[in-house]
Short mmCIF file of C-alpha atoms in Angstrom, two decimals:
data_model
loop_
_atom_site.label_atom_id
_atom_site.label_comp_id
_atom_site.label_asym_id
_atom_site.label_seq_id
_atom_site.Cartn_x
_atom_site.Cartn_y
_atom_site.Cartn_z
CA MET J 1 13.88 15.81 -3.47
CA LEU J 2 13.75 13.04 -1.36
CA ASP J 3 12.57 14.99 1.42
CA LEU J 4 9.77 16.67 -0.83
CA PHE J 5 8.83 13.02 -2.08
CA TYR J 6 8.61 11.30 1.80
CA LYS J 7 6.65 14.86 2.89
CA GLY J 8 4.28 14.40 -0.14
CA ILE J 9 3.84 10.76 1.07
CA ILE J 10 2.59 11.75 4.29
CA ILE J 11 0.34 14.02 3.08
CA GLY J 12 -1.04 11.37 0.21
CA VAL J 13 -2.23 9.53 3.36
CA LEU J 14 -3.32 11.97 5.66
CA VAL J 15 -5.73 13.58 2.77
CA SER J 16 -6.66 9.86 2.03
CA SER J 17 -6.97 7.94 5.42
CA PRO J 18 -10.29 9.62 6.76
CA MET J 19 -13.29 7.50 6.44
CA GLY J 20 -15.93 9.29 4.51
CA PRO J 21 -18.38 8.58 2.18
CA ILE J 22 -15.64 7.30 0.01
CA GLY J 23 -13.52 5.38 2.45
CA MET J 24 -16.92 3.89 3.64
CA LEU J 25 -17.24 2.93 -0.28
CA CYS J 26 -14.01 0.79 -0.51
CA VAL J 27 -14.53 -0.97 2.35
CA GLN J 28 -17.97 -2.17 1.42
CA ARG J 29 -16.16 -3.23 -1.61
CA THR J 30 -13.58 -5.22 -0.53
CA LEU J 31 -16.50 -6.89 2.47
CA ALA J 32 -18.57 -7.48 -0.70
CA LYS J 33 -16.28 -8.46 -3.67
CA GLY J 34 -13.04 -8.54 -2.09
CA HIS J 35 -9.80 -6.60 -2.45
CA LEU J 36 -9.53 -6.13 -6.01
CA SER J 37 -12.73 -4.32 -6.20
CA GLY J 38 -11.88 -2.10 -3.09
CA PHE J 39 -8.54 -0.86 -4.21
CA VAL J 40 -9.59 -0.29 -7.81
CA SER J 41 -12.38 2.32 -5.91
CA GLY J 42 -9.16 3.52 -3.96
CA LEU J 43 -7.57 4.46 -7.47
CA GLY J 44 -10.87 6.34 -8.45
CA ALA J 45 -10.10 8.49 -4.96
CA ALA J 46 -6.80 8.42 -5.78
CA LEU J 47 -6.86 10.49 -9.05
CA SER J 48 -9.14 12.75 -7.62
CA ASP J 49 -6.85 13.60 -4.80
CA LEU J 50 -3.89 13.86 -7.54
CA LEU J 51 -6.01 16.58 -9.46
CA TYR J 52 -7.01 18.20 -6.20
CA ALA J 53 -3.57 18.10 -5.57
CA ILE J 54 -2.21 19.80 -8.31
CA SER J 55 -4.46 22.32 -8.68
CA THR J 56 -3.61 23.40 -5.42
CA SER J 57 -0.19 23.85 -6.12
CA LEU J 58 -1.03 25.96 -9.24
CA PHE J 59 -3.03 28.04 -7.07
CA MET J 60 -0.24 28.10 -4.27
CA GLY J 61 2.20 29.29 -6.64
CA LEU J 62 0.06 32.38 -7.37
CA ILE J 63 0.85 33.18 -3.85
CA ILE J 64 4.35 31.66 -3.43
CA ASN J 65 5.91 35.13 -2.13
CA PHE J 66 3.24 35.62 0.67
CA VAL J 67 3.95 32.01 1.44
CA GLU J 68 7.44 32.65 1.67
CA ALA J 69 7.23 35.20 4.00
CA ASN J 70 4.51 34.25 6.47
CA GLN J 71 5.87 30.81 7.00
CA ARG J 72 5.43 31.00 11.00
CA PRO J 73 1.69 32.20 10.66
CA LEU J 74 0.85 30.09 7.70
CA LYS J 75 2.38 26.82 9.77
CA ILE J 76 0.37 27.71 12.63
CA PHE J 77 -2.97 28.14 10.63
CA GLY J 78 -2.11 24.76 8.74
CA SER J 79 -2.02 23.16 12.11
CA ILE J 80 -5.25 24.41 13.67
CA VAL J 81 -7.22 23.62 10.00
CA ILE J 82 -5.94 19.70 10.64
CA ILE J 83 -6.53 19.65 14.40
CA VAL J 84 -9.96 20.72 13.42
CA PHE J 85 -10.34 18.13 10.17
CA GLY J 86 -9.53 15.65 12.67
CA TYR J 87 -11.93 16.18 15.54
CA PHE J 88 -14.53 16.38 12.52
CA ILE J 89 -13.21 13.31 11.42
CA PHE J 90 -13.59 11.79 15.57
CA ARG J 91 -16.23 12.79 15.46
CA SER J 92 -18.36 12.25 12.45
CA ASN J 93 -20.51 9.05 11.30
CA PRO J 94 -19.26 6.88 8.88
CA LEU J 95 -22.53 5.28 8.74
CA LYS J 96 -24.35 7.81 7.84
CA ASN J 97 -24.23 7.24 4.09
CA ILE J 98 -24.33 3.41 3.97
CA LYS J 99 -27.67 3.36 1.80
CA LYS J 100 -26.29 6.08 -0.60
CA ASN J 101 -23.28 3.52 -0.98
CA GLN J 102 -25.66 0.20 -1.78
CA GLY J 103 -26.26 -0.54 -5.20
CA VAL J 104 -25.82 -3.41 -7.70
CA PRO J 105 -22.44 -5.24 -8.36
CA GLN J 106 -20.66 -2.85 -10.65
CA THR J 107 -17.52 -3.88 -12.50
CA LEU J 108 -13.78 -2.79 -11.73
CA VAL J 109 -13.89 0.21 -14.30
CA LYS J 110 -17.46 1.36 -12.56
CA ASP J 111 -15.87 1.23 -9.03
CA PHE J 112 -12.95 3.14 -10.36
CA VAL J 113 -15.43 5.89 -12.14
CA THR J 114 -17.64 5.64 -9.00
CA ALA J 115 -14.70 6.05 -6.56
CA PHE J 116 -13.56 9.18 -8.84
CA LEU J 117 -16.58 11.19 -9.30
CA LEU J 118 -17.70 10.90 -5.60
CA THR J 119 -14.42 12.03 -4.19
CA PHE J 120 -14.00 14.95 -6.90
CA SER J 121 -17.43 16.01 -5.97
CA ASN J 122 -15.91 17.31 -2.45
CA VAL J 123 -14.12 20.21 -3.68
CA LEU J 124 -13.55 21.47 -0.19
CA ILE J 125 -10.76 18.97 0.05
CA VAL J 126 -8.29 21.92 -1.36
CA PHE J 127 -8.48 23.93 1.95
CA LEU J 128 -7.24 20.65 3.38
CA PHE J 129 -4.70 20.68 0.90
CA ILE J 130 -3.17 24.31 1.63
CA GLY J 131 -2.90 23.48 5.20
CA LEU J 132 -1.28 20.71 4.73
CA TYR J 133 0.67 22.21 2.28
CA ALA J 134 1.51 25.36 4.48
CA ARG J 135 2.04 22.94 7.43
CA PHE J 136 5.18 20.76 5.74
CA GLY J 137 6.57 23.81 3.68
CA PHE J 138 5.50 21.84 0.64
CA LEU J 139 5.61 24.88 -1.56
CA LEU J 140 9.02 27.14 -1.33
CA PRO J 141 9.85 30.00 -4.14
CA GLU J 142 13.54 27.81 -3.90
CA HIS J 143 11.94 24.44 -4.79
CA SER J 144 12.30 23.34 -8.65
CA ILE J 145 9.96 22.08 -11.11
CA GLN J 146 11.29 19.01 -10.72
CA MET J 147 10.90 18.75 -6.39
CA THR J 148 7.42 19.93 -7.03
CA VAL J 149 7.06 17.12 -9.42
CA ALA J 150 8.40 14.95 -6.93
CA GLY J 151 6.21 15.78 -3.87
CA LEU J 152 3.10 15.39 -6.26
CA ILE J 153 4.35 11.76 -7.16
CA GLY J 154 4.74 10.90 -3.16
CA VAL J 155 1.20 12.32 -2.91
CA ILE J 156 -0.29 9.78 -5.08
CA VAL J 157 2.60 7.21 -3.58
CA GLY J 158 1.26 8.05 -0.20
CA ALA J 159 -2.85 7.75 -1.53
CA LEU J 160 -2.18 4.36 -3.06
CA ILE J 161 -0.38 3.02 0.30
CA TRP J 162 -3.03 4.19 2.21
CA TRP J 163 -5.77 2.13 -0.15
CA LEU J 164 -3.40 -1.10 -0.40
CA PHE J 165 -3.43 -1.22 3.16
CA ILE J 166 -6.81 -0.73 4.28
CA THR J 167 -8.41 -2.79 1.45
CA PHE J 168 -5.78 -5.40 2.12
CA VAL J 169 -6.49 -5.39 6.42
CA VAL J 170 -10.14 -5.66 5.51
CA SER J 171 -10.08 -8.25 2.93
CA LEU J 172 -8.29 -10.23 5.29
CA ILE J 173 -10.41 -9.67 8.50
CA ARG J 174 -13.82 -9.51 6.54
CA ARG J 175 -15.21 -12.85 7.83
CA TRP J 176 -14.99 -11.27 11.64
CA PHE J 177 -15.16 -7.31 10.68
CA ASN J 178 -18.44 -5.59 12.36
CA ILE J 179 -18.51 -2.60 9.65
CA ARG J 180 -20.70 -0.82 12.10
CA SER J 181 -18.40 -1.17 15.29
CA GLY J 182 -15.09 -1.26 13.00
CA LEU J 183 -15.53 1.73 10.86
CA LYS J 184 -16.46 3.58 13.90
CA LEU J 185 -13.13 2.75 15.78
CA LEU J 186 -11.02 3.38 12.52
CA ASN J 187 -12.35 6.31 12.07
CA GLN J 188 -11.72 7.37 15.84
CA ILE J 189 -8.30 6.10 15.78
CA VAL J 190 -7.46 8.40 12.26
CA GLY J 191 -8.60 11.30 13.91
CA ILE J 192 -6.79 10.94 16.95
CA VAL J 193 -3.67 10.52 15.34
CA ILE J 194 -4.29 13.61 12.69
CA MET J 195 -5.18 15.81 15.85
CA SER J 196 -2.15 14.33 17.94
CA LEU J 197 0.33 15.42 15.10
CA ALA J 198 -1.11 18.54 14.01
CA VAL J 199 -1.03 19.48 17.97
CA ALA J 200 2.76 18.59 17.77
CA GLY J 201 3.27 20.64 14.81
CA LEU J 202 1.24 23.42 16.41
CA VAL J 203 3.55 23.55 19.45
CA SER J 204 6.58 23.19 17.61
CA SER J 205 5.86 26.14 15.25
CA ILE J 206 4.97 28.66 18.36
CA TRP J 207 7.98 27.78 20.53
CA SER J 208 10.47 26.82 17.88
CA ASN J 209 12.08 28.07 14.72
CA ASN J 210 12.93 24.15 13.71
CA PHE J 211 9.39 23.65 11.57
CA TRP J 212 8.80 20.04 10.36
#
């Protein structure tokens, strides 16, 4: 159970870490209004991620036998999906939607709701969850309901860890943070880390029977 919980944490961090529009929004609010505003926005994003994680789990449950019979090719496929995703993050422009995320001051409730709606509107996140689930063997026939719940709790914990970390760091350096160069560099670092982990997983899947 703990193993699935730890895998859930990793998945939660990987899903939350890319600095797309929602990451941009949280960083902007942290810079403008402080750590609490940015973290509350992250909470809204984390709730959306949890709902998608649960939905993906239910969907995956319908094809669990197929997943069990094809673990090796699915893990290879999952690694490739994550590599492509990491490359997309590395090359993406985090400033593209900067004007869209600027607005009048908002309450913490509005911070939470707007971040939730922005994240929830990205239905393609389901494909990322499927890739990560396949990569980490997150849903298998031998997993009990309790184990699956523990894994999903791990997902939300991982997401919260990421948002707490990034908003705390930004709040510490907000006086010296250059939003243009800083976000671009952060995007590149995250992209490289994701691609590196996925390449390592792909190599292990192809050349070894010892999977993550």
